[in-house]
mmCIF file of N, CA and C in Angstrom:
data_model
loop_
_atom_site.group_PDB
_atom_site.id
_atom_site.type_symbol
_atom_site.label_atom_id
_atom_site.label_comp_id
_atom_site.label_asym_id
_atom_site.label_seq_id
_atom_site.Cartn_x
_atom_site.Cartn_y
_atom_site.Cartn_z
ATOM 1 N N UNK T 1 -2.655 3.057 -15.419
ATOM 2 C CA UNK T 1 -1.886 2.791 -14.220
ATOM 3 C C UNK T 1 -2.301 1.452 -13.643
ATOM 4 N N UNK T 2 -1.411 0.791 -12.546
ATOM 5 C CA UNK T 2 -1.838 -0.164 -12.191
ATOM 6 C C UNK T 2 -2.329 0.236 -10.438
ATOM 7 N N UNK T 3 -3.595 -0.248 -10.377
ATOM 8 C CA UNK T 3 -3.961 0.133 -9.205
ATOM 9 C C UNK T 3 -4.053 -1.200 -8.275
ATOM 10 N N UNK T 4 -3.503 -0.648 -6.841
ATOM 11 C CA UNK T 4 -3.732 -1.911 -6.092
ATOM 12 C C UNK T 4 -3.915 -1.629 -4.727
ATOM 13 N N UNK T 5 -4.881 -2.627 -3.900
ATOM 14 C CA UNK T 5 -5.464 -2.199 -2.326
ATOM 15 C C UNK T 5 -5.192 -3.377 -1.962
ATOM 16 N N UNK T 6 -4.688 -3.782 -0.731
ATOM 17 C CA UNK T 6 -4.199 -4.566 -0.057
ATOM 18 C C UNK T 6 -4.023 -4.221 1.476
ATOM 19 N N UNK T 7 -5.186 -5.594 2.030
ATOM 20 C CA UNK T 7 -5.140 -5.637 3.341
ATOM 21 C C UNK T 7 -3.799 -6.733 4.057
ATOM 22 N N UNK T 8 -3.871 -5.979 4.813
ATOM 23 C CA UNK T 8 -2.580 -6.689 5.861
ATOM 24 C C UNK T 8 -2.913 -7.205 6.854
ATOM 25 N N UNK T 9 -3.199 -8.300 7.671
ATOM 26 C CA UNK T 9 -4.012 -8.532 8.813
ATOM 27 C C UNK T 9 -2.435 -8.842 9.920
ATOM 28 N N UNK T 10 -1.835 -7.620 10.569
ATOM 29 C CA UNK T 10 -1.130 -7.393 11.753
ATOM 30 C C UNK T 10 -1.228 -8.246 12.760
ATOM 31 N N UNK T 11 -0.084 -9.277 13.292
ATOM 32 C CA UNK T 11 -0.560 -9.606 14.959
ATOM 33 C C UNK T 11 -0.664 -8.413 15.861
ATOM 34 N N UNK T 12 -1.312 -8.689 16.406
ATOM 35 C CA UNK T 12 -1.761 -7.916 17.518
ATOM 36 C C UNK T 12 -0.578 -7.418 18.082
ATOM 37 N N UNK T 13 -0.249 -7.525 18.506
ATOM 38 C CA UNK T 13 1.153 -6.812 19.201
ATOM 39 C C UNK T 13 1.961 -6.443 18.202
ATOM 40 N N UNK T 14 2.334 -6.526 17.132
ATOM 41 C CA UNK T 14 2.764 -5.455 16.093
ATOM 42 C C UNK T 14 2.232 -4.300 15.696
ATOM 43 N N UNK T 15 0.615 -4.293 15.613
ATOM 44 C CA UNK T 15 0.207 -3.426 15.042
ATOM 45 C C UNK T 15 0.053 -2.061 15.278
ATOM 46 N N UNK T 16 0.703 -1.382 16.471
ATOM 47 C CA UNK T 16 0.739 -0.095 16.946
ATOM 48 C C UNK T 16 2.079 0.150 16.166
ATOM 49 N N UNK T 17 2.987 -0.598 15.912
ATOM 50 C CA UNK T 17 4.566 -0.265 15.217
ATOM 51 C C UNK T 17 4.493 -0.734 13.573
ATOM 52 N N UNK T 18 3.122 -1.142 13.444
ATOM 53 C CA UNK T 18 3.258 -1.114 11.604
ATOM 54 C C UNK T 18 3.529 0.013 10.775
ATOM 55 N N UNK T 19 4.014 1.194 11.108
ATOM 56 C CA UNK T 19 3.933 2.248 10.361
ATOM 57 C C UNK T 19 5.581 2.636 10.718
ATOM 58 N N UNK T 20 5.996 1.746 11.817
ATOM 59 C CA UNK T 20 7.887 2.067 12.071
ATOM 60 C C UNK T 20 8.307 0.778 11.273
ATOM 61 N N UNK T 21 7.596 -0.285 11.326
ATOM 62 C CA UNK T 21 8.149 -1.225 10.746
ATOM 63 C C UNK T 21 8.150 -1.459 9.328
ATOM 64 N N UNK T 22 7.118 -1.006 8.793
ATOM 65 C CA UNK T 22 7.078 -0.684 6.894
ATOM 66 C C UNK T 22 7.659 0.837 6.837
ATOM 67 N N UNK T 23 8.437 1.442 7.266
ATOM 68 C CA UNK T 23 8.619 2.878 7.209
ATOM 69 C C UNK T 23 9.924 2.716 6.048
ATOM 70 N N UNK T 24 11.149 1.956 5.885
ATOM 71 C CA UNK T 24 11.971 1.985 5.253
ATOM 72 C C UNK T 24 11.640 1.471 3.592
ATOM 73 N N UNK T 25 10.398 0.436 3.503
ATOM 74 C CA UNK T 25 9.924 -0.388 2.408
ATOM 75 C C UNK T 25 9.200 1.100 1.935
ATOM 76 N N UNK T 26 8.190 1.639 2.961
ATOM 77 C CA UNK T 26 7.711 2.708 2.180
ATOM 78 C C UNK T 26 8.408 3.937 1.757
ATOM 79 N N UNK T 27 9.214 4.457 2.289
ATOM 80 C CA UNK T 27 9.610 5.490 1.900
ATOM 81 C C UNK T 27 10.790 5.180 0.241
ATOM 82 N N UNK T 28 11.279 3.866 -0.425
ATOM 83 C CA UNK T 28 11.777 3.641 -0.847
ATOM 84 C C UNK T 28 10.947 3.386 -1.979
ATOM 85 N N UNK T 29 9.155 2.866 -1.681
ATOM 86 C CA UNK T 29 8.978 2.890 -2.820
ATOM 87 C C UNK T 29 8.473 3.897 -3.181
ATOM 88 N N UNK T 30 7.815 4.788 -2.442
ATOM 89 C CA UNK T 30 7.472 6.396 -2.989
ATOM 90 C C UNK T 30 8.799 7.047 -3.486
ATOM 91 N N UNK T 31 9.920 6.461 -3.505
ATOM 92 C CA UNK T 31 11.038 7.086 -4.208
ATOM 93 C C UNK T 31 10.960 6.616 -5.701
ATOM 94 N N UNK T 32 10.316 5.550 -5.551
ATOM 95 C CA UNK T 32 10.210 4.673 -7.309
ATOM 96 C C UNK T 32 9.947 5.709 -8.464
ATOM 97 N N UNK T 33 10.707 5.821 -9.510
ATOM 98 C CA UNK T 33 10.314 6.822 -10.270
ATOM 99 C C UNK T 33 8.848 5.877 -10.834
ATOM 100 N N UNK T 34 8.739 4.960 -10.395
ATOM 101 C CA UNK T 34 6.986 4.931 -10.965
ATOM 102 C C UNK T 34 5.891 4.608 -10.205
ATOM 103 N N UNK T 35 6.251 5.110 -9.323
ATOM 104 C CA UNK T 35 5.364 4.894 -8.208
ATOM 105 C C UNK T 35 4.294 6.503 -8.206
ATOM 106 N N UNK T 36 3.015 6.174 -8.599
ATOM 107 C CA UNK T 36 2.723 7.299 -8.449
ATOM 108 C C UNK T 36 1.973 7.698 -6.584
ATOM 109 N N UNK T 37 1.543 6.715 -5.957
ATOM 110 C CA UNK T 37 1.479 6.551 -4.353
ATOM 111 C C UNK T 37 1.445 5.784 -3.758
ATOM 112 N N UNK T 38 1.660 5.557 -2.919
ATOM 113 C CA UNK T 38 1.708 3.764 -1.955
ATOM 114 C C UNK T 38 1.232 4.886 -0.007
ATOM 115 N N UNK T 39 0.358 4.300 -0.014
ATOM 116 C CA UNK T 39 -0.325 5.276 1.057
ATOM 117 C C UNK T 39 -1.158 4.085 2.002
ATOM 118 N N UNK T 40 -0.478 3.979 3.294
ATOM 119 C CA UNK T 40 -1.524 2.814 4.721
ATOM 120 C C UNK T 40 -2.520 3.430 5.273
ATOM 121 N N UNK T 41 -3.403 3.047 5.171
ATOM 122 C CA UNK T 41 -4.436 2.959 6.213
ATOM 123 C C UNK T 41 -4.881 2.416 7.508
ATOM 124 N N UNK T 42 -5.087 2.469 9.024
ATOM 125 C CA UNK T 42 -5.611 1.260 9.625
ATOM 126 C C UNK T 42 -7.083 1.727 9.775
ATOM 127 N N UNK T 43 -7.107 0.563 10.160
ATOM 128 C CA UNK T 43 -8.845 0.026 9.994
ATOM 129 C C UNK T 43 -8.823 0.510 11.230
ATOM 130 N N UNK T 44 -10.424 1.392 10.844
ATOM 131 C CA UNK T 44 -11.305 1.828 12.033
ATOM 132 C C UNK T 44 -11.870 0.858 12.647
ATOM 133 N N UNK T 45 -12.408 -0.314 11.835
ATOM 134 C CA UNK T 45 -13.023 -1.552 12.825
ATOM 135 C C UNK T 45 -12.252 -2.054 13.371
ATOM 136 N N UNK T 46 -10.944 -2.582 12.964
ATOM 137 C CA UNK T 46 -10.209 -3.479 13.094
ATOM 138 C C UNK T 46 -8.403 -3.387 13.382
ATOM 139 N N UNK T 47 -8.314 -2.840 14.235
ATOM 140 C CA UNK T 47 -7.368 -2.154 15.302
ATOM 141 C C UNK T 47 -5.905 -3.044 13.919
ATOM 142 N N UNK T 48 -6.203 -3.847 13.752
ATOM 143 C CA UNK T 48 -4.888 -5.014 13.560
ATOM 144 C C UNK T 48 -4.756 -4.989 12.054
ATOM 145 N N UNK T 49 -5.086 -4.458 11.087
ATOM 146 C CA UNK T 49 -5.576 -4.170 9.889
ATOM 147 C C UNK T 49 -5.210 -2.921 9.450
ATOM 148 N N UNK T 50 -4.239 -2.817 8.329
ATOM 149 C CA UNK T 50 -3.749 -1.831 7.688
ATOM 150 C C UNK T 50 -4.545 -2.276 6.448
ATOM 151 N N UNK T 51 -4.762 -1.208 5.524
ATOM 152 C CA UNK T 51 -5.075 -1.489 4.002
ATOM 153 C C UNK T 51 -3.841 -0.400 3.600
ATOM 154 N N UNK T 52 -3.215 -0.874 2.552
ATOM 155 C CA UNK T 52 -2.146 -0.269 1.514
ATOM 156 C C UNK T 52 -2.735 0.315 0.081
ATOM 157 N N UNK T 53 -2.671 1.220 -0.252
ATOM 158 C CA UNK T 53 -3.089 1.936 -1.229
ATOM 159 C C UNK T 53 -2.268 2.268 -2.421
ATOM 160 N N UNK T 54 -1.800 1.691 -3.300
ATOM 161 C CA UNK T 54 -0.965 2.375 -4.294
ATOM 162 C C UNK T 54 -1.022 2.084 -5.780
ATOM 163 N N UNK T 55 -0.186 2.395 -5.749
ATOM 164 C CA UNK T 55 -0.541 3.143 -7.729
ATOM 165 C C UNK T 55 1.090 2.874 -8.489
ATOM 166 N N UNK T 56 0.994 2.792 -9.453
ATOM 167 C CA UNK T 56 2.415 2.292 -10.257
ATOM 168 C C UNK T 56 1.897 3.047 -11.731
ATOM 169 N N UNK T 57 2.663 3.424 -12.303
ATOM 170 C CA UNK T 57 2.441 4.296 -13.471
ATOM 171 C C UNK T 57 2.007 3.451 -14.686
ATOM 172 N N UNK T 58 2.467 1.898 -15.167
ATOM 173 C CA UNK T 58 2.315 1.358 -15.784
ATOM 174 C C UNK T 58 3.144 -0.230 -15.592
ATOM 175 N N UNK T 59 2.976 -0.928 -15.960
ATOM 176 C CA UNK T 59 3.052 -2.549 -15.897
ATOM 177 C C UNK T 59 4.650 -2.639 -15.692
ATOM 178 N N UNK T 60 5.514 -1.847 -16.354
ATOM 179 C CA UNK T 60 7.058 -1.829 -16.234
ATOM 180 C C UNK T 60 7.035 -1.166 -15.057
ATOM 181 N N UNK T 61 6.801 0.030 -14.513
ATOM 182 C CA UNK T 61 6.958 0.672 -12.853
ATOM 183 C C UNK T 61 6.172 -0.968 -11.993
ATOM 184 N N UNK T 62 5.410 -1.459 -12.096
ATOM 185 C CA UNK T 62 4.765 -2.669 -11.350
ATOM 186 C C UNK T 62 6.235 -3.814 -11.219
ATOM 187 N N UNK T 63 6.564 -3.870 -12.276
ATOM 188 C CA UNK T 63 7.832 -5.256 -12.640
ATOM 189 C C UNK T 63 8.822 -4.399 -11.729
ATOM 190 N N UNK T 64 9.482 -3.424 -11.739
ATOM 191 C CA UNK T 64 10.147 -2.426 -11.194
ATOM 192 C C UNK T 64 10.099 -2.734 -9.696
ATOM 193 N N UNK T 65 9.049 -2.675 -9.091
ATOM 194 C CA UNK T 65 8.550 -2.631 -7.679
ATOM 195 C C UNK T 65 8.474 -3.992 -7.151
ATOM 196 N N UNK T 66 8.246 -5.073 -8.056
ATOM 197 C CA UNK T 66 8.308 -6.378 -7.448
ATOM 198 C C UNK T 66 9.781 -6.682 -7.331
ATOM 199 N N UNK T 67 10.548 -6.199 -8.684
ATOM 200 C CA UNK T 67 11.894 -6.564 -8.484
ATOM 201 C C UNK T 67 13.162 -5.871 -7.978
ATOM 202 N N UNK T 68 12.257 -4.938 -6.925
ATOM 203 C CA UNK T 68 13.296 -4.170 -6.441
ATOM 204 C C UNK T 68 13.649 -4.379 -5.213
ATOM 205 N N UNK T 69 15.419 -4.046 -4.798
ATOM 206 C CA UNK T 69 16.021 -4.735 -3.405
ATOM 207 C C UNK T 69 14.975 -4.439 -2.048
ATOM 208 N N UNK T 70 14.339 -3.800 -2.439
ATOM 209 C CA UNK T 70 13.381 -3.262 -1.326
ATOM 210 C C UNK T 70 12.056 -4.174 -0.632
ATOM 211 N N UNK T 71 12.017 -4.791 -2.069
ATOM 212 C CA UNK T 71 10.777 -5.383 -2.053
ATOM 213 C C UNK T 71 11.216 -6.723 -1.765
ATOM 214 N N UNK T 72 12.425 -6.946 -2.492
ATOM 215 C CA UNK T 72 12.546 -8.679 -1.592
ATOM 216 C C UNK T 72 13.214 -8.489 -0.202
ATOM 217 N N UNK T 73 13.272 -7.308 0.196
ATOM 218 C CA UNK T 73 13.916 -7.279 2.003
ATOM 219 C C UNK T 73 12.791 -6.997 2.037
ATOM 220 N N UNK T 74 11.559 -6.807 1.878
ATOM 221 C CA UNK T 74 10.228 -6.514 2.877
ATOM 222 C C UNK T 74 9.712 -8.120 2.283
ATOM 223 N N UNK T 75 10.486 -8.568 1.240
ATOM 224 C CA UNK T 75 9.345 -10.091 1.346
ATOM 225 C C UNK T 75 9.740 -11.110 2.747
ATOM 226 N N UNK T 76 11.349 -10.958 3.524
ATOM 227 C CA UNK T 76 11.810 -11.211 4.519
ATOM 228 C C UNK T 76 11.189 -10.970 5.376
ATOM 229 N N UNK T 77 11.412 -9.209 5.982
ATOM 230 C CA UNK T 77 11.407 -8.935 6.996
ATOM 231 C C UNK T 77 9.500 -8.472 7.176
ATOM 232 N N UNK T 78 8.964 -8.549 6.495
ATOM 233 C CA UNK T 78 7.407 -8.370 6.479
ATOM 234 C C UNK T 78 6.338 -9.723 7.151
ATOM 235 N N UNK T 79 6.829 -10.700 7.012
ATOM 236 C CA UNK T 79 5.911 -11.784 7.004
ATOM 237 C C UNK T 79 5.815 -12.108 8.547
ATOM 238 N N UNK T 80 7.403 -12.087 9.156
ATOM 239 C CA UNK T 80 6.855 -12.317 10.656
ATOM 240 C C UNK T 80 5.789 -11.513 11.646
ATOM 241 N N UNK T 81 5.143 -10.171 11.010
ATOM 242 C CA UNK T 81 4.532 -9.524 11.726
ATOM 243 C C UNK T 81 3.297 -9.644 11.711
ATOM 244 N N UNK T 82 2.969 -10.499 10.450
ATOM 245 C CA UNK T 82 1.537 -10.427 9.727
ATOM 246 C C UNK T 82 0.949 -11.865 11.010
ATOM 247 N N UNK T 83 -0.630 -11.625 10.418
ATOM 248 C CA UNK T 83 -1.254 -12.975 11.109
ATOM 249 C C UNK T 83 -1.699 -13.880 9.911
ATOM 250 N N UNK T 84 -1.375 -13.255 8.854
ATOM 251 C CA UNK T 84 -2.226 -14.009 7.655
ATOM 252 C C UNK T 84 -1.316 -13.299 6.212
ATOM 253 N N UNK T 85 -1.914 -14.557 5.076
ATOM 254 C CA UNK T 85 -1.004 -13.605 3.995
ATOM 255 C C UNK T 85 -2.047 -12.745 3.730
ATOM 256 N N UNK T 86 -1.413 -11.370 3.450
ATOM 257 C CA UNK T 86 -2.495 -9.806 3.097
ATOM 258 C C UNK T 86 -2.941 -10.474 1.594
ATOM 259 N N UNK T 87 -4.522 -9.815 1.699
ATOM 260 C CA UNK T 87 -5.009 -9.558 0.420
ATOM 261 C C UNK T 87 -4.888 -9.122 -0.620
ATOM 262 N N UNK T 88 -5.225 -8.845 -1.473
ATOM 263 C CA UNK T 88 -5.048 -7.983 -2.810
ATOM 264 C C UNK T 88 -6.239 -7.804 -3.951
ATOM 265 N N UNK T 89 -6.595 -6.655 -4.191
ATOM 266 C CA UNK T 89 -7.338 -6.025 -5.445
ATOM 267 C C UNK T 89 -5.837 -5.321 -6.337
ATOM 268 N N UNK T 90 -6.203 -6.135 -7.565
ATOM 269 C CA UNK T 90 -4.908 -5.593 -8.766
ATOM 270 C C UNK T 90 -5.528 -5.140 -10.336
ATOM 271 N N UNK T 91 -5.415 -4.145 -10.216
ATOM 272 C CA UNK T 91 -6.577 -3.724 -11.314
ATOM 273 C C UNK T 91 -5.989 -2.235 -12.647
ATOM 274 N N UNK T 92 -5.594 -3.118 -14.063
ATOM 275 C CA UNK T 92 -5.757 -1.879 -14.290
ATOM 276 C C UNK T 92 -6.454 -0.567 -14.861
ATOM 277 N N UNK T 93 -6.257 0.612 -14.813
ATOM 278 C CA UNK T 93 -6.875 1.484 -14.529
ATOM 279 C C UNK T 93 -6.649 2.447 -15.716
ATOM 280 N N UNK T 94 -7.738 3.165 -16.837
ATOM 281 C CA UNK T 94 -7.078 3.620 -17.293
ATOM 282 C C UNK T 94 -7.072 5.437 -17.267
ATOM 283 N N UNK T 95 -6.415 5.593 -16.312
ATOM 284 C CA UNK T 95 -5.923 7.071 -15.405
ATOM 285 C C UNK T 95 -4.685 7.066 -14.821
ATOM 286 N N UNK T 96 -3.792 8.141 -14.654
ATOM 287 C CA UNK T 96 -3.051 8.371 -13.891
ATOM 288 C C UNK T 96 -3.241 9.270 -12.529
ATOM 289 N N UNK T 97 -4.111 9.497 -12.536
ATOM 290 C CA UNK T 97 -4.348 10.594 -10.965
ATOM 291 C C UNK T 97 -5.231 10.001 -10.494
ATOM 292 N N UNK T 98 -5.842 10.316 -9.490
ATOM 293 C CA UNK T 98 -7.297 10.607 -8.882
ATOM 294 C C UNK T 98 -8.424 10.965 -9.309
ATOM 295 N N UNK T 99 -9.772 11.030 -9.285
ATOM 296 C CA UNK T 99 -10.449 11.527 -10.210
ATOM 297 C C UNK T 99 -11.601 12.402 -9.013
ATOM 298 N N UNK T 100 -12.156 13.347 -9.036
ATOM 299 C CA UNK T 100 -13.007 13.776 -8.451
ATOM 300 C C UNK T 100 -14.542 12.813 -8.313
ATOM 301 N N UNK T 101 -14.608 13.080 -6.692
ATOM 302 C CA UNK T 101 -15.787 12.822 -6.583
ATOM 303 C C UNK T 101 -17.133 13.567 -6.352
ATOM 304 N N UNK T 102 -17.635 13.506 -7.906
ATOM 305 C CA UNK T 102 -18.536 14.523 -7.951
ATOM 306 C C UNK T 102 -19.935 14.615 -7.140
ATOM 307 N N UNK T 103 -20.029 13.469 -7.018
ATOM 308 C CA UNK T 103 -21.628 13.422 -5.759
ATOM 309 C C UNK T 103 -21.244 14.016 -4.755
ATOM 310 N N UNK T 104 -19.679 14.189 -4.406
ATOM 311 C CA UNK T 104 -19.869 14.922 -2.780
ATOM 312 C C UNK T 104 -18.708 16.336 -2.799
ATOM 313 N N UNK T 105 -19.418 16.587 -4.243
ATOM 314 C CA UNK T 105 -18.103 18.401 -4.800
ATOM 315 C C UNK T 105 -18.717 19.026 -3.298
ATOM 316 N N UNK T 106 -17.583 19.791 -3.214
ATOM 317 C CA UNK T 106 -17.602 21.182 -2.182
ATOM 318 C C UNK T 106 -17.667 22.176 -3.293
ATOM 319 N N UNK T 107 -18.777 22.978 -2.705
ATOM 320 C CA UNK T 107 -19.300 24.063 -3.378
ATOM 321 C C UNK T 107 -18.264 24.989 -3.750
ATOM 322 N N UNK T 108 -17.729 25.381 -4.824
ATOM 323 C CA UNK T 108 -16.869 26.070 -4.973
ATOM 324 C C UNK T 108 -15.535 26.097 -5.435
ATOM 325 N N UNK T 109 -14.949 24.503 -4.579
ATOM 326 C CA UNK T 109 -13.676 24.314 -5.505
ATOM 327 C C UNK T 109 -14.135 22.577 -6.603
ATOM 328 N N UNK T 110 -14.435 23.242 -7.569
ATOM 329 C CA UNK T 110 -14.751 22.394 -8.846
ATOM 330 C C UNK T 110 -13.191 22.380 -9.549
#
């Protein structure tokens, strides 16, 4: 899979509505038949700071997602909100799920 984390650094006054304002980009690409998650975070330190979390099934679902109508209306309508261009870790991975983290198993469901 292709894995990727990406920070967003929000102006300040957007960042209470980053989750109404990426709401149409996201819900379109969790529709991607290769999208296996695309999941935001905001930063506990950093009020203005989303990190993006997602996953693409393989290098064609990735090409898929860059070249989809979705993604060039969020390359538009995305940039005026930001304070900076977002980061990126792009890495691939060779898994399709999640993997357990065994240093911190809960007793019981293994």
């Amino acid at each position: 899979m292709i894995f990727i984390t990406a920070k967003f650094r929000v102006r300040p006054e957007h960042a209470d509505r980053w989750p109404e304002i990426t709401a149409d980009f996201t819900r379109a690409t969790r529709a991607e038949p290769g999208c296996l998650w695309f999941d935001w975070s905001r930063s506990v330190d950093e009020p203005s700071e989303y990190v993006l979390v997602e996953a693409f099934r393989d290098d064609q679902a990735g090409a898929a997602h860059v070249q989809s109508t979705h993604f060039k209306a969020a390359q538009q309508t995305l940039p005026p909100h930001l304070a900076e261009t977002p980061r990126i870790v792009n890495a691939n991975v060779p898994q399709d799920e999640w993997s357990l983290l065994g240093e911190m198993a809960v007793p019981g469901q293994e």
